[in-house]
XYZ file of C-alpha atoms in Angstrom:
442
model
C -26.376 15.392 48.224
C -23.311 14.234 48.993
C -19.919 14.481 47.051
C -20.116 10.413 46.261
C -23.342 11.121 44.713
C -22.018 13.613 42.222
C -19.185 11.388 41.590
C -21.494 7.842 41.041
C -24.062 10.436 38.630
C -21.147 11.268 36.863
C -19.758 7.906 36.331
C -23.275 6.721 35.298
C -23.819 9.988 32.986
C -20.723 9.364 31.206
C -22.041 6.053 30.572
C -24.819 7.569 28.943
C -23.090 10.038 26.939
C -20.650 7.307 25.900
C -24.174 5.644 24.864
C -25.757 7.980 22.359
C -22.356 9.106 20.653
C -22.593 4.864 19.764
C -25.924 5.557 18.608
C -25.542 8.578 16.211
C -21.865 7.631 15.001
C -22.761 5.340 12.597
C -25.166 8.152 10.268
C -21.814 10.089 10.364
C -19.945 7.184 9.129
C -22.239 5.784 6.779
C -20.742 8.146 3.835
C -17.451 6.169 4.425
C -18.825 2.978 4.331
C -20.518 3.669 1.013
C -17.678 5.154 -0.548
C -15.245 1.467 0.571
C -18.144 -1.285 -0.226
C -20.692 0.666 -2.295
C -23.508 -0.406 -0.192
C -26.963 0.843 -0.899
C -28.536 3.761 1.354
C -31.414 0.731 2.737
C -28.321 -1.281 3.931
C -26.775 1.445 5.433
C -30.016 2.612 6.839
C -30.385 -1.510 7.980
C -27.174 -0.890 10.227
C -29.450 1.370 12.189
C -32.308 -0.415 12.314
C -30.156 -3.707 13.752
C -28.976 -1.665 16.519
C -32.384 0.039 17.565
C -33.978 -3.899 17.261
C -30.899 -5.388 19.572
C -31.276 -2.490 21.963
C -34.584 -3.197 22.373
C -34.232 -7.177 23.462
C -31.293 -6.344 25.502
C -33.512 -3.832 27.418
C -35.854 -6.324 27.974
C -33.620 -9.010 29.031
C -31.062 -6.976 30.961
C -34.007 -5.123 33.419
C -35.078 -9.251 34.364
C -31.860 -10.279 34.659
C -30.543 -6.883 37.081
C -33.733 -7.753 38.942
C -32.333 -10.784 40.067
C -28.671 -10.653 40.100
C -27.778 -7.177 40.665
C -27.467 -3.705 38.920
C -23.702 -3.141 38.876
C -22.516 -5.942 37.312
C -25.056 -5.851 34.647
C -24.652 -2.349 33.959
C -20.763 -3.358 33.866
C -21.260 -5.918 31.676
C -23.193 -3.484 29.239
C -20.633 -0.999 29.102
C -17.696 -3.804 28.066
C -20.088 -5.059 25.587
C -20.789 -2.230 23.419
C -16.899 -1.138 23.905
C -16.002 -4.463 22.542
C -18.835 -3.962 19.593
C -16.851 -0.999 18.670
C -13.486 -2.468 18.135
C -15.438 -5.082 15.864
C -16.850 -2.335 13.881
C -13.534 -0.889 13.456
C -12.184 -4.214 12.027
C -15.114 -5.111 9.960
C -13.864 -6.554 6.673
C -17.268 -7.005 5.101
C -20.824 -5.579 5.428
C -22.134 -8.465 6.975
C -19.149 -8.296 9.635
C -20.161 -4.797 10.262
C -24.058 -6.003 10.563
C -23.166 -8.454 13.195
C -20.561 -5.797 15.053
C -23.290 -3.343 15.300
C -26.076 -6.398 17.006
C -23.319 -6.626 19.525
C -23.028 -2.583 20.049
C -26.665 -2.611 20.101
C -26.773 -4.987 23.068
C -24.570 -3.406 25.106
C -26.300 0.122 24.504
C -29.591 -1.278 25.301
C -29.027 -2.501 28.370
C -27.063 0.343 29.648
C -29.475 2.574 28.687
C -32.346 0.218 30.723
C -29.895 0.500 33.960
C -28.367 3.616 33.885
C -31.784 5.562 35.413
C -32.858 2.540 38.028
C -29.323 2.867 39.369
C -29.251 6.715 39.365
C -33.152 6.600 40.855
C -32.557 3.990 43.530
C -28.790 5.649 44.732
C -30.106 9.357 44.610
C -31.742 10.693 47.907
C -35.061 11.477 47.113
C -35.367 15.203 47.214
C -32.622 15.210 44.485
C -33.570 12.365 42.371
C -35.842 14.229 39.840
C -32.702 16.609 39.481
C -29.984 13.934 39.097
C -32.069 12.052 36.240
C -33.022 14.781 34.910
C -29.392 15.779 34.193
C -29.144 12.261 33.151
C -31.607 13.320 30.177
C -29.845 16.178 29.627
C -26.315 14.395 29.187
C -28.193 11.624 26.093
C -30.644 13.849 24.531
C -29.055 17.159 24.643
C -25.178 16.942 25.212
C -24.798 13.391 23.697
C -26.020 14.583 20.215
C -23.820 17.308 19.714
C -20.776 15.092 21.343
C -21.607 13.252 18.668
C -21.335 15.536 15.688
C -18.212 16.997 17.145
C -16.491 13.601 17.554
C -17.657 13.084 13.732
C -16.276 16.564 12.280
C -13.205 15.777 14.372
C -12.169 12.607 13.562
C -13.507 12.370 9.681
C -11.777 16.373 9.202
C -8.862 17.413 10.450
C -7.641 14.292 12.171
C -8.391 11.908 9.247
C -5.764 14.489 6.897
C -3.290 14.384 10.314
C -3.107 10.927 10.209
C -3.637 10.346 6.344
C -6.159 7.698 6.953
C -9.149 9.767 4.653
C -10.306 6.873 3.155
C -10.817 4.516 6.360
C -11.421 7.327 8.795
C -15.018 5.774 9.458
C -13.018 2.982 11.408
C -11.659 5.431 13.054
C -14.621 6.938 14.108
C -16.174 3.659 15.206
C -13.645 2.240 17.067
C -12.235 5.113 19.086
C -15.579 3.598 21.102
C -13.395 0.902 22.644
C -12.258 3.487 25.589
C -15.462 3.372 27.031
C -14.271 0.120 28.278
C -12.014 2.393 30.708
C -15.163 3.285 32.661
C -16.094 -0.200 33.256
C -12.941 -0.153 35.015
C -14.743 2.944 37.072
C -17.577 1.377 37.670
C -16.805 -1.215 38.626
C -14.285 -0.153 41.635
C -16.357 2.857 42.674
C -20.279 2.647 41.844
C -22.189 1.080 44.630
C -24.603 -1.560 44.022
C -27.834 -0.710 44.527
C -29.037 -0.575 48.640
C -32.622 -1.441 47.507
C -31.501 -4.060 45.738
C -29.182 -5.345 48.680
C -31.942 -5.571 51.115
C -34.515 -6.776 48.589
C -31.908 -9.590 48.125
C -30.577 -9.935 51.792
C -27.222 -9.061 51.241
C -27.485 -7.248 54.719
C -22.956 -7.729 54.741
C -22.567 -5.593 51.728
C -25.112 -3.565 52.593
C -24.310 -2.304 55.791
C -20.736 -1.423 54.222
C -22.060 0.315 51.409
C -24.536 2.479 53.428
C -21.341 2.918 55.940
C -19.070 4.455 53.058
C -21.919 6.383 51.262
C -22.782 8.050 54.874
C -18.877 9.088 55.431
C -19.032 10.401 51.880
C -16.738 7.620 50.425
C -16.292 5.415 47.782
C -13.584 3.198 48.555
C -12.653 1.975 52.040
C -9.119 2.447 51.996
C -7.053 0.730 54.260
C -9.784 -0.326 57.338
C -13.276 1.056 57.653
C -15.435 0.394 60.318
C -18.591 -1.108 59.505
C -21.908 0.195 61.044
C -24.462 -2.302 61.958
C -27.670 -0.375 59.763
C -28.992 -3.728 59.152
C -28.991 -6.886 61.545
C -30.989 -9.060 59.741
C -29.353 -12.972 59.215
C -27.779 -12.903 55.509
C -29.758 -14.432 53.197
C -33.186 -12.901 54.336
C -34.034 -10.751 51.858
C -37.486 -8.962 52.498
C -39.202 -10.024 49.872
C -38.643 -13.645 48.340
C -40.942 -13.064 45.468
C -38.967 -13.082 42.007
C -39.171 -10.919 39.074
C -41.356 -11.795 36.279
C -42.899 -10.269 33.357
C -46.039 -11.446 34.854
C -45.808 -8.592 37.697
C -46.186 -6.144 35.216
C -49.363 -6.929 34.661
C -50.854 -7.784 37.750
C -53.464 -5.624 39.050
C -51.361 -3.698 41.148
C -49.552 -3.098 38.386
C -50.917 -3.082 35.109
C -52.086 0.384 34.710
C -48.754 1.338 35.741
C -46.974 -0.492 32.757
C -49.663 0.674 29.911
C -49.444 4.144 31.168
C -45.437 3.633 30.701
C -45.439 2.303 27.317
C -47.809 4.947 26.400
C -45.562 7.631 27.895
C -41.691 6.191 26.193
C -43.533 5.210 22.887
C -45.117 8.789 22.430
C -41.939 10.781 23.645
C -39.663 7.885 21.328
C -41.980 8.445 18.580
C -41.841 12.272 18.680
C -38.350 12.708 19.070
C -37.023 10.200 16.652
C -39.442 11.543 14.015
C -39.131 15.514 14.319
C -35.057 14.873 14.372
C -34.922 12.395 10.791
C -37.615 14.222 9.000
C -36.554 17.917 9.884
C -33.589 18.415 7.336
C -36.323 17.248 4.693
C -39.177 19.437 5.477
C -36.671 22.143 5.768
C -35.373 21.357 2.288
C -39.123 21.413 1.145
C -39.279 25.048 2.442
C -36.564 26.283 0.185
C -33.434 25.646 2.076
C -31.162 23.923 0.263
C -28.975 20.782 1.484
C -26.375 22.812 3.288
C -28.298 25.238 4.935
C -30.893 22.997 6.258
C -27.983 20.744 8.129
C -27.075 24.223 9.721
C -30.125 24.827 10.684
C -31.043 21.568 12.141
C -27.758 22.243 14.221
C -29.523 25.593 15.456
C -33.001 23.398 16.489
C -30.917 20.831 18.274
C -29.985 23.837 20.476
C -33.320 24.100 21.378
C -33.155 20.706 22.758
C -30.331 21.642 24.561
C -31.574 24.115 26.166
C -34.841 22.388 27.225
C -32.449 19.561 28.042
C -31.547 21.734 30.975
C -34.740 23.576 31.923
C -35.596 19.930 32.297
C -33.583 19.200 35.202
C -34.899 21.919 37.082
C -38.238 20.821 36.572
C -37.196 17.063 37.148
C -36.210 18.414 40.554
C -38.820 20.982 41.344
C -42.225 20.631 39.668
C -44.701 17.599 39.481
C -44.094 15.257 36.911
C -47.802 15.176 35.727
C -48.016 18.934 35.590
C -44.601 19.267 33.141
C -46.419 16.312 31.203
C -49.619 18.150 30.363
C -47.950 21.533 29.916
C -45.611 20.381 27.869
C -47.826 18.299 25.914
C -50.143 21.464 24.930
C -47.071 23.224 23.974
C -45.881 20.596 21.904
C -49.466 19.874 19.913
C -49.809 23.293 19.195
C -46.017 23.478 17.595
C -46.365 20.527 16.011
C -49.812 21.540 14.254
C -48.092 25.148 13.699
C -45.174 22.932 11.680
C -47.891 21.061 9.932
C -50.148 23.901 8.380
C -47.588 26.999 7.833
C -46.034 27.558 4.463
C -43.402 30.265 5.948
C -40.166 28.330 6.494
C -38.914 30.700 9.178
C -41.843 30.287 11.186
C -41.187 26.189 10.858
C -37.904 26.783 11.927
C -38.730 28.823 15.263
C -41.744 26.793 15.907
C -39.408 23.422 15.532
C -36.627 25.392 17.849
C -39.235 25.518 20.087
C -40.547 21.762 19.832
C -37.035 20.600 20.449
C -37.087 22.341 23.551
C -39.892 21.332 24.615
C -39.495 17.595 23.993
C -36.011 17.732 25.379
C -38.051 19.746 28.521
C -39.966 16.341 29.051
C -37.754 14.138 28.115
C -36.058 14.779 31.393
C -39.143 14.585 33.707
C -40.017 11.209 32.105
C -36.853 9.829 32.593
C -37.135 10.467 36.140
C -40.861 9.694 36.103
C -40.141 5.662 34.652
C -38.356 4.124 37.346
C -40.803 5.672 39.898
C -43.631 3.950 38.662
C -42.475 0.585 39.753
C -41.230 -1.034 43.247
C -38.036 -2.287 43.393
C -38.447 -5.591 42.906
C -39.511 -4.862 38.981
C -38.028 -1.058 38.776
C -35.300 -2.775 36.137
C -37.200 -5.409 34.424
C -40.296 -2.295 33.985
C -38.240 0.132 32.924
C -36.115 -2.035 30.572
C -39.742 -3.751 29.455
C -40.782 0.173 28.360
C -37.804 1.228 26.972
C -38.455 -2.370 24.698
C -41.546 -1.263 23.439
C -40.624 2.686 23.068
C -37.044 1.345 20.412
C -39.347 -0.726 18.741
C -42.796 1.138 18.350
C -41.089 4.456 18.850
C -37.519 4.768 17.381
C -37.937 1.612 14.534
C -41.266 1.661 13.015
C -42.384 5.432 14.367
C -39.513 6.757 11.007
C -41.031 4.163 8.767
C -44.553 4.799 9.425
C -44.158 8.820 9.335
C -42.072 8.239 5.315
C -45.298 6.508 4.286
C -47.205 9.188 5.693
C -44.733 12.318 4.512
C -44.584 10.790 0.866
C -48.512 10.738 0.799
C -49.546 13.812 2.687
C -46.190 15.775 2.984
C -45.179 17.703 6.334
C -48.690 18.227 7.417
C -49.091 14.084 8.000
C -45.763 13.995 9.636
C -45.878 16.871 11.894
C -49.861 15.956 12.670
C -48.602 12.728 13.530
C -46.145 13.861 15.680
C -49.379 15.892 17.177
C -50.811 12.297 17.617
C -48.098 11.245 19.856
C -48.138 13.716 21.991
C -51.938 13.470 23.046
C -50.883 10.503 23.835
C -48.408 10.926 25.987
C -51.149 13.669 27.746
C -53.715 10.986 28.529
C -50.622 8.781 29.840
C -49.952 11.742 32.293
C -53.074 11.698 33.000
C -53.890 8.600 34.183
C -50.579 7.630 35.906
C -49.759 8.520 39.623
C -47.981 11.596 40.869
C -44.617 10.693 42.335
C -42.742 14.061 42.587
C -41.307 14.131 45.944
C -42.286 10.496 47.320
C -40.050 8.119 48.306
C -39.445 4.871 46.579
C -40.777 2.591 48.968
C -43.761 4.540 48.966
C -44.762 3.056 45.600
C-alpha cells in the first residue's frame, strides 16, 4: 500500500469513529436529560430506537443513491448531516426537538456507516483490503466504544465543574459532535472518488487523473500534474449502462448472495447488540452489584478490543468462511457456557471471551459484505444489509431478548444469542469465498 492509502483509510476511519461515539453518546447523556425534562426511561430509551430506525432507511437509500451518483459526495453529505444533527441536539428546547434532532443524526450515521466500507473496499488494493476493513471494524466496534465512554466521563466530570455548566453538560456532550463537520472539509478535498465507480459511470477524465495521483502517491495535484492516459475510452461510455435497482439483488445471479448477507449482519447485529445491553443485568443477577458490574462490563469490552484487532489480521490473512465457522463454534459454545453456569466469574471470562470473539468476526464480515456484490450494487447491497441487520438486529433483536430474559432469565438470552450465531454459520456456509480475489472477479 501506498502512503495515500493510509491517509484516505484514515480519513474514512475517523469517519467511523466519529460515527459510533454519535451512537453511544446519547445512553451517557440520557441521565441529564432526565434530570432537565423528567422524561420517562421508555422515552429516553425511544431516542435510541429513532436513531437505529433512521439509520436503517438512510442505509437503504444512501447505497441506491451512491450507486448512481457517486460515493464521495454521498459519504460527504452523510458526514455534514449527522454534524449538523448534533448542533440540533445541543439546542433542543423540548423532548420532541431532541426526537426530531436525533432522526436527523440518525440519517447521517446511517448512511456513512453504508459507505464508509464500499469506499474503503473499492480504493484498497486487493491484497490489503481484508486488512484495511478490518481495521475499519476495529476503529467502530472496538476503539469507537471506549472513545465514547471517555468523551462521556470527560465532558459530564471534570469539564462540566471547569466550565460550571453541571446541569446542561449533556448539551455539551451532544453537540461537541458538530466538529465532525471539519472532516467533511477532508474529505472532500482529499478522498478520491471511487475508480470502479468512475469507469462503471464513464467518467474516463476524472478517472485517469485520479488513478494518475493515486499511482505518484498523491492526493492533491498541486500546481500542474500530468495526466496519464490509463483510460481512452470517449466520456460518457461507461461499461455498463445498466442502473441500480433493488431488483438486482434478487436476481438469480444474485439472490443467494443478498439472503446469505442479511443472514450474516442480522446474526452478528443481533449478537452484539444483545450480549452488550443485557450484560450489566445478568452480571447484576450474579451478585455484582450496580457499580461493579459497569466495571466489569468495561473489562469485557476489552475483550472486544482485543478481538477487534486479531480481526484485522485475519481480515487480511485467513479466509473469510474459515474465521466465520471457527468463530461461530467458539461463540455457541460461550454463549451456551453464559446460559447454563451459575458461577459469575466463569460468566464473566466466558463473556470476555465472547466479546472477543464477536469483535474477531466482526472485522472479517465487514470486509466480507462489500465483496459479495459487483460494483454496480456493492453500495445499494451493502446499505440494503446493513437495513435489515439495524432493524432485525440492533431494534427488535433488545426487545425480543427482554421478553425472553424476563420469562426464562439469562439462559433464554444467552441461548438466543446461541441462535444467532448458527445462523450466521450456515450463512458462511453457503456464501462464496472471496479472500484474496479481486473485485471484478465477482
Amino acid at each position: 500500500m501506498k502512503s495515500v492509502h493510509y491517509k484516505i483509510l484514515g480519513l474514512i476511519a475517523l469517519g467511523g469513529l466519529f460515527n459510533i461515539i454519535e451512537q453511544y453518546n446519547i445512553g451517557f447523556a440520557a441521565p441529564g436529560i432526565v434530570a432537565e425534562w423528567g422524561i420517562s426511561n421508555a422515552q429516553v430509551g425511544f431516542l435510541s430506537t429513532a436513531t437505529f430506525l433512521a439509520m436503517a432507511l438512510s442505509s437503504l437509500v444512501c447505497g441506491r443513491v451512491a450507486d448512481r451518483y457517486g460515493r464521495k459526495m454521498i459519504f460527504t453529505a452523510n458526514i455534514l448531516i449527522y454534524s449538523m444533527g448534533a448542533l440540533f441536539c445541543a439546542l433542543a428546547p423540548t423532548y420532541e426537538w431532541l426526537l426530531i434532532a436525533r432522526v436527523v443524526v440518525g440519517i447521517g450515521l446511517g448512511g456513512e456507516m453504508a459507505l464508509g466500507y464500499t469506499v474503503v473496499a473499492e480504493l484498497m488494493p486487493t491484497r490489503r483490503r481484508g486488512a484495511a476493513t478490518g481495521a475499519m471494524s476495529l476503529t467502530h466496534g472496538g476503539v469507537g466504544i471506549f472513545a465514547a465512554a471517555g468523551l462521556g466521563a470527560v465532558i459530564l466530570g471534570p469539564l462540566a465543574g471547569v466550565v460550571g455548566a453541571e446541569a446542561g453538560a449533556w448539551r455539551i456532550l451532544l453537540g461537541v459532535m458538530v466538529f465532525p463537520a471539519l472532516l467533511a472539509v477532508f474529505v472532500r478535498m482529499y478522498v478520491p472518488e471511487s475508480p470502479r465507480y468512475l469507469i462503471r459511470a464513464g467518467k474516463y477524465t476524472q478517472l485517469n487523473r485520479t488513478l494518475t495521483l493515486i499511482s505518484q502517491d498523491r492526493l492533491r495535484p498541486g500546481k500542474s500534474v500530468e495526466v496519464l492516459e490509463y483510460f481512452d475510452s470517449a466520456e460518457g461510455e461507461g461499461v455498463s449502462e445498466e442502473k441500480s435497482s433493488a431488483a438486482q439483488l434478487f436476481h438469480a445471479s444474485m439472490r443467494r448472495r443478498t439472503f446469505v448477507s442479511w443472514a450474516l449482519v442480522i446474526s452478528l447485529f443481533g449478537a452484539v447488540t444483545v450480549s452488550t445491553i443485557f450484560m450489566p443485568t445478568i452480571l447484576t443477577s450474579l451478585g455484582f452489584d450496580a457499580g461493579t458490574s459497569a466495571g466489569l462490563s468495561t473489562l469485557i469490552n476489552l475483550g472486544g478490543l482485543l478481538g477487534g484487532v486479531l480481526g484485522v489480521v485475519g481480515a487480511h490473512r485467513l479466509p473469510r468462511r474459515n474465521v466465520g465457522f471457527a468463530c461461530t463454534a467458539v461463540n455457541i459454545g460461550l454463549a451456551l457456557a453464559i446460559a447454563w453456569t451459575d458461577w459469575a466469574w466463569a460468566a464473566l471470562v466466558c463473556a470476555f471471551f465472547l466479546a472477543f470473539s464477536l469483535q474477531m468476526l466482526s472485522g472479517t464480515f465487514w470486509t466480507y459484505l462489500p465483496e459479495l456484490y459487483p460494483t454496480r450494487i456493492r453500495a445499494l447491497g451493502s446499505g440494503t444489509a446493513i437495513t435489515v441487520g439495524l432493524v432485525v438486529g440492533s431494534a427488535l433483536g433488545p426487545v425480543v431478548s427482554g421478553y425472553v430474559y424476563d420469562g426464562v432469565g439469562k439462559a433464554g438470552t444467552f441461548g438466543l444469542i446461541a441462535a444467532l450465531c448458527v445462523m450466521f454459520g450456515v450463512g458462511s456456509a453457503i456464501g462464496p469465498e472471496t479472500h484474496n480475489r479481486r473485485l471484478v472477479e465477482r
